[in-house]
Tab-separated table of C-alpha atoms and ligand atoms in Angstrom:
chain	number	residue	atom	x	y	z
R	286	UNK	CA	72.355	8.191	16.261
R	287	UNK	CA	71.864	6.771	19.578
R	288	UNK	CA	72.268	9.954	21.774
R	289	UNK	CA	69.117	9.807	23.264
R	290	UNK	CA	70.161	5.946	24.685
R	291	UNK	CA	73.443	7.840	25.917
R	292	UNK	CA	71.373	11.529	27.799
R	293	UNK	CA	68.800	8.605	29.372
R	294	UNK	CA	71.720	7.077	30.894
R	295	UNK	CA	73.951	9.687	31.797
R	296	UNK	CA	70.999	11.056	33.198
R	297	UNK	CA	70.006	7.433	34.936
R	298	UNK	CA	66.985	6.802	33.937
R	299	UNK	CA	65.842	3.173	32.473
R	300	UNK	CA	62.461	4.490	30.273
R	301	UNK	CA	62.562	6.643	27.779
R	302	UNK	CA	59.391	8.940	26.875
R	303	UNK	CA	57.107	8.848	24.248
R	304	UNK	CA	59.120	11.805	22.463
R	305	UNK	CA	62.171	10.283	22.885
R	306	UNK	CA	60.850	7.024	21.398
R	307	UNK	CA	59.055	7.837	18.447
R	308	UNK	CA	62.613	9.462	18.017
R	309	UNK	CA	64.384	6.562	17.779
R	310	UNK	CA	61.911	4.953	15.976
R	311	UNK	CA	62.269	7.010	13.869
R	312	UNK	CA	65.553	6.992	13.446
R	313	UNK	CA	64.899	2.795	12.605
R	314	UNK	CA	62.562	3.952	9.765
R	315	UNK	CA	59.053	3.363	11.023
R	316	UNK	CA	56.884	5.934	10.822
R	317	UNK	CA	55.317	7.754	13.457
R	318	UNK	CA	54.148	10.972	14.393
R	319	UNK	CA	55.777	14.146	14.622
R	320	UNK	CA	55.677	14.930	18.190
R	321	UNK	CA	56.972	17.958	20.040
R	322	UNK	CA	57.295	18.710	24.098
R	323	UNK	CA	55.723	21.620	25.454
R	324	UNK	CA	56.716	22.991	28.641
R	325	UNK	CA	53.635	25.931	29.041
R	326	UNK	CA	50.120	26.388	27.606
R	327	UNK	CA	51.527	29.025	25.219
R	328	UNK	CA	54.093	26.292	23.948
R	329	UNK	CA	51.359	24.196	23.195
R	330	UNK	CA	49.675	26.165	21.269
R	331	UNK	CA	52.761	27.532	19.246
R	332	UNK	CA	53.394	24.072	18.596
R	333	UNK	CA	50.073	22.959	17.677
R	334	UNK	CA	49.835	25.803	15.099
R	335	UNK	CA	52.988	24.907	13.415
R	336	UNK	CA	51.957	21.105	13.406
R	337	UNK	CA	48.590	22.150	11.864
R	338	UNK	CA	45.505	20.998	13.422
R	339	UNK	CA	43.627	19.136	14.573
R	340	UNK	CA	46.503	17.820	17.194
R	341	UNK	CA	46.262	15.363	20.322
R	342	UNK	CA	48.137	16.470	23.352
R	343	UNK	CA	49.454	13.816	26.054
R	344	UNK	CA	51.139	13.701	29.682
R	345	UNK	CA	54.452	13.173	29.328
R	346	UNK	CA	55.952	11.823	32.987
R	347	UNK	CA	58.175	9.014	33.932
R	348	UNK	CA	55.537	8.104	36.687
R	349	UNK	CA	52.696	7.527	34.279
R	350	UNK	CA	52.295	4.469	31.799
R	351	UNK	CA	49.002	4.641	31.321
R	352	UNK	CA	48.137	8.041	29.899
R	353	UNK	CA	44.625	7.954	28.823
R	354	UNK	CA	43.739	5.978	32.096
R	355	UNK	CA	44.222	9.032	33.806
R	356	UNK	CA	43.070	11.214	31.381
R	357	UNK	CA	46.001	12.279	30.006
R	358	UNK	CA	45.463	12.298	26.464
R	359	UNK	CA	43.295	14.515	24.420
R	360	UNK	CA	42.142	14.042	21.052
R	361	UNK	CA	41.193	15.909	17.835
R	362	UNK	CA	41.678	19.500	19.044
R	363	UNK	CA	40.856	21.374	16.241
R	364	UNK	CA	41.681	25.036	17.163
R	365	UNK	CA	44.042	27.127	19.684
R	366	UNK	CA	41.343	27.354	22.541
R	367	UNK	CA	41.106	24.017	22.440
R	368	UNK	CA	44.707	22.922	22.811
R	369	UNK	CA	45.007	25.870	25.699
R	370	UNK	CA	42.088	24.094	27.803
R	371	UNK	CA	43.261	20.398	26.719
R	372	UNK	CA	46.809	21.511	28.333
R	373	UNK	CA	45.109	22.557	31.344
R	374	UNK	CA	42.969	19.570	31.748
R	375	UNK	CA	45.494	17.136	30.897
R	376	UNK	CA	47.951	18.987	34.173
R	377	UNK	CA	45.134	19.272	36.376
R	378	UNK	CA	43.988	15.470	35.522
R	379	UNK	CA	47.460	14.329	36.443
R	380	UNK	CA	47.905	16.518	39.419
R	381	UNK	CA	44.433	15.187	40.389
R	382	UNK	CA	44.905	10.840	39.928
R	383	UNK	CA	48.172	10.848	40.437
R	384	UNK	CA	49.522	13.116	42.718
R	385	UNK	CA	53.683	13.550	42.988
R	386	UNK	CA	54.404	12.568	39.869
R	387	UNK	CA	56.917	13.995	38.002
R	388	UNK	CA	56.102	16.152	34.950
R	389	UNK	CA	57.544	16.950	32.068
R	390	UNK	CA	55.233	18.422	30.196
R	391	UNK	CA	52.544	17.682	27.388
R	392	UNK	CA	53.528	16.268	24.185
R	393	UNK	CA	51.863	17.624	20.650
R	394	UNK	CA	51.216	15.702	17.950
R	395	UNK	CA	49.121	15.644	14.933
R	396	UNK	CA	45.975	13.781	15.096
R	397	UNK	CA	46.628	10.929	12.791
R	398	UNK	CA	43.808	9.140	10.265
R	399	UNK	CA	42.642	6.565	11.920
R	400	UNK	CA	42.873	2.729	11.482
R	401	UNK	CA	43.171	-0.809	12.903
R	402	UNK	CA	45.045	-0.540	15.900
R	403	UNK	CA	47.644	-3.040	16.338
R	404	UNK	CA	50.856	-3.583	18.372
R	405	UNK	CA	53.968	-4.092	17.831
R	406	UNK	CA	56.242	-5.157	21.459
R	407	UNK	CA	60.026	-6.386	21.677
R	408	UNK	CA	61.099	-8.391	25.114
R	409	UNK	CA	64.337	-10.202	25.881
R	410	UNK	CA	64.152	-13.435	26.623
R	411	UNK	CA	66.280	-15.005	29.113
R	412	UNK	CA	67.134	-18.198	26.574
R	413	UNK	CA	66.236	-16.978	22.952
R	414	UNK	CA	67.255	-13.137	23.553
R	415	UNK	CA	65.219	-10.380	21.320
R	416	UNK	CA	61.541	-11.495	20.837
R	417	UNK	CA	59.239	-9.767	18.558
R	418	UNK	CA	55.031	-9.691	19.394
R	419	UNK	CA	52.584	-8.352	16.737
R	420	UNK	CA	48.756	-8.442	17.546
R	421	UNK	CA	45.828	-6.384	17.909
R	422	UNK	CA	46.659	-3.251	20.101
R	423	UNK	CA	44.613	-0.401	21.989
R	424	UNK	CA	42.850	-1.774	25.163
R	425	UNK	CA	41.965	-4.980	23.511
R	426	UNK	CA	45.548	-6.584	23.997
R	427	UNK	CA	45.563	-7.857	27.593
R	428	UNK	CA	40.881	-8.585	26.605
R	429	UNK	CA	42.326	-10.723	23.859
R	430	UNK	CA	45.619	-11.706	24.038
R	431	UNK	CA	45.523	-12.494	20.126
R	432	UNK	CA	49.836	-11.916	19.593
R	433	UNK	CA	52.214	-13.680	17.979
R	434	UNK	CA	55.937	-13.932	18.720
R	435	UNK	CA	59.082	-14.311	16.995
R	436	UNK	CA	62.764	-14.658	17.809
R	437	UNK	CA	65.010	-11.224	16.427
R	438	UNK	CA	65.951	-11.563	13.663
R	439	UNK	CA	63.003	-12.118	11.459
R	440	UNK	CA	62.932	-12.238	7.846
R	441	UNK	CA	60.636	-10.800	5.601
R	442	UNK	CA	58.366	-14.520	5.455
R	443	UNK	CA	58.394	-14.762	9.401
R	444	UNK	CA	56.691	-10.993	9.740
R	445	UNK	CA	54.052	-11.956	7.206
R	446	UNK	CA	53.200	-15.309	9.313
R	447	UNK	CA	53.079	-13.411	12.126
R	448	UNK	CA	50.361	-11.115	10.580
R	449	UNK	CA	48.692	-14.170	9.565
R	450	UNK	CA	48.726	-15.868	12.744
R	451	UNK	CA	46.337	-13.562	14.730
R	452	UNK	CA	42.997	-14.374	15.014
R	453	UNK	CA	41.915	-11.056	14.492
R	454	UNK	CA	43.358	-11.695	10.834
R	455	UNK	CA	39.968	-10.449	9.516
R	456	UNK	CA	40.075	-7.287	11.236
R	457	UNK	CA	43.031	-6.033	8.996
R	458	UNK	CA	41.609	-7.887	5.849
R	459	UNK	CA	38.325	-5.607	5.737
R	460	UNK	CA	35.926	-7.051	8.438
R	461	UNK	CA	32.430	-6.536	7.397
R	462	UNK	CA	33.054	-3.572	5.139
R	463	UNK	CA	35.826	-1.738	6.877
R	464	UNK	CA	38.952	-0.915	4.740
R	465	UNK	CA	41.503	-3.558	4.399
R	466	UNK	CA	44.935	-2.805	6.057
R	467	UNK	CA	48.091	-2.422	4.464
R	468	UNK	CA	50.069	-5.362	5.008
R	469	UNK	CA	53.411	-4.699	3.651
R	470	UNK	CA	53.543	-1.764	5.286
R	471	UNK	CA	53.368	-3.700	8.735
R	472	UNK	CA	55.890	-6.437	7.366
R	473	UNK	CA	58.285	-3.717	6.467
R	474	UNK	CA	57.809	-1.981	10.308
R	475	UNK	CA	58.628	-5.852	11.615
R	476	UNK	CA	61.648	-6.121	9.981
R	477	UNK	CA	62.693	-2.452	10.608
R	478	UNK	CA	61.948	-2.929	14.468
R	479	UNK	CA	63.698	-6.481	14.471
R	480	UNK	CA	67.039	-4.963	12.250
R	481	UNK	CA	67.048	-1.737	15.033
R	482	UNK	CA	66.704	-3.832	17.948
R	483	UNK	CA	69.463	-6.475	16.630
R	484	UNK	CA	71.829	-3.501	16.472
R	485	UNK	CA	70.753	-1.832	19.543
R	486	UNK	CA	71.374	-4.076	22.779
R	487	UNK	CA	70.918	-1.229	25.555
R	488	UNK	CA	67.051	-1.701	24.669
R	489	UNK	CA	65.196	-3.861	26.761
R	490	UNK	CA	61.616	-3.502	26.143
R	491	UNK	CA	59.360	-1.911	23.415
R	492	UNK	CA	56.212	-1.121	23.388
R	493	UNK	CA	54.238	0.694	20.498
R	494	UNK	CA	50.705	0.589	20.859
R	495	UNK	CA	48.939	1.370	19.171
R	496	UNK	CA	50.469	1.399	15.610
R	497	UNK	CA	47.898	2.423	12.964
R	498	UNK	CA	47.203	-0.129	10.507
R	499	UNK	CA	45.729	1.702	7.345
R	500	UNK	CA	44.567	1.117	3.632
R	501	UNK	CA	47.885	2.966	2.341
R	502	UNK	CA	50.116	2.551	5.131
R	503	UNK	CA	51.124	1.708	8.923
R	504	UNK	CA	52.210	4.492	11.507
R	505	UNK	CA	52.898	4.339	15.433
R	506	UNK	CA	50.978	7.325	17.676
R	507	UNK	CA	52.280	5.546	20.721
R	508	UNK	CA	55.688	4.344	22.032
R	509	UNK	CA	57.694	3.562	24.925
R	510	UNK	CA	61.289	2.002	25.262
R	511	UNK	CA	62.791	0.715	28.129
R	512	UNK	CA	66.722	0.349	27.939
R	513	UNK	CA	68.876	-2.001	29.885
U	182	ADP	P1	48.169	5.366	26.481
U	182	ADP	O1	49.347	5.798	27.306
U	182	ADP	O2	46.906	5.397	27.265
U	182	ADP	O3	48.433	4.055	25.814
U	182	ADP	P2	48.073	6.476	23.786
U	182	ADP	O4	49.119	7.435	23.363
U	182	ADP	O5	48.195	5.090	23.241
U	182	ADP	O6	47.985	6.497	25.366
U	182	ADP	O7	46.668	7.090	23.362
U	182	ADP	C1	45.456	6.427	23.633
U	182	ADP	C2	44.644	6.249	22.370
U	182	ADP	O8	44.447	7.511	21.745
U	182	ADP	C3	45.320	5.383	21.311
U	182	ADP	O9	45.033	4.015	21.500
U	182	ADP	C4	44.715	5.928	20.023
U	182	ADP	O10	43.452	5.347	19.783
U	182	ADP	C5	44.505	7.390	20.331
U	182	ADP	N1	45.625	8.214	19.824
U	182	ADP	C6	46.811	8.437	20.436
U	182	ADP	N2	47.609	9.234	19.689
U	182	ADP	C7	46.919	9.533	18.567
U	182	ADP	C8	47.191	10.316	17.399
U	182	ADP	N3	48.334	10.972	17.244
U	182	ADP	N4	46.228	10.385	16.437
U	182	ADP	C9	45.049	9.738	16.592
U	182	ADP	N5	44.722	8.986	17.663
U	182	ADP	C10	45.637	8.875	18.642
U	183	MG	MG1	49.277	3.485	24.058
């Protein structure tokens, strides 16, 4: 189960990559996308065809955090000449902002519906340990700081308050029209993330944002672990 914790050590580094996240996450039960490395611009494309379009390719590089900040992600490609030029782009963009980094190579995934984003973060605390956030994700999360926190582990009353508590409650209840968000299915990834990280101490940090809050369901497009 945990031998991607065990190659990111042996190996010595501390993050792991979106890939090897949404792995593990999956591995926890929360959904996420199915995401695949490509190493060339003819991977990509192989890769994009068997994931079905339209895809979103993304840097993948220990030296970049920010993807999209450096144009590094690339939505909604809808056909093989457009995942060819997207990996291109996305290299050259890299190569461009932020030059030495370390590359290793473009992820593929499939473009997911959209919905509200949200995010879900673990930190260790020096006192209380494991500490859950939920709150409203994508670029709005440092704009707003609307999160909530919890101590790991939470139960299945604690993730609902935490929904509850956010400002932005309305936003996931059907703000002005838009579709109401699936609640449980959030709950059930807050208590999936706190049971994983309970049983996993070599994590340190977790970061998925955004997760994709949705009228039938909940489903991370972005992750990144640290370990200890
Ligand atoms: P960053 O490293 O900049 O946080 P993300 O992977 O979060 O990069 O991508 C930036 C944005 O692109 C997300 O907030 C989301 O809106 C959108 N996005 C990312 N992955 C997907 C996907 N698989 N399907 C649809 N939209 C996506
Ligand atoms: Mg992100």
């Amino acid at each position: 189960m945990l031998t991607i914790i065990e190659n990111a050590r042996n190996s010595g580094r501390k993050y792991l990559n979106e890939i090897e996240s949404k792995q593990l996450l999956k591995e926890a039960g929360v959904p996420t996308t199915d995401t695949r490395l490509a190493t060339s611009r003819a991977e990509a494309v192989a890769l994009a065809r068997e994931i079905g379009f339209p895809v979103v390719l993304k840097i993948v590089s220990p030296d970049i955090i920010h993807k999209s900040d450096i144009g590094g992600v690339k939505l909604g490609l809808a056909d093989r000449a457009a995942v060819g030029m997207a990996y291109d782009e996305i290299l050259a963009a890299a190569r461009a902002k932020q030059p030495g980094s370390r590359i290793d190579g473009v992820s593929v995934q499939n473009m997911a519906k959209p919905g509200v984003e949200v995010i879900i973060g673990m930190s260790k605390d020096s006192q209380f340990g494991p500490v859950l956030m939920f709150g409203v994700g994508g670029v709005l999360v440092e704009l707003l700081k609307d999160v909530a926190f919890r101590i790991v582990p939470i139960t299945q009353r604690d993730a609902g308050k935490m929904i509850q508590e956010i400002k932005s409650l309305p936003l996931l209840e059907g703000y002005r029209g838009s579709e109401p968000a699936n609640i449980r299915a959030l709950e059930d990834i807050l208590l999936k993330i706190s049971a994983f990280v309970a049983n996993t101490p070599e994590i340190k940090e977790m970061d998925i944002n955004p997760v994709f809050a949705r009228r039938d369901d909940a489903i991370a497009v972005d992750a990144r672990i640290m370990l200890e």
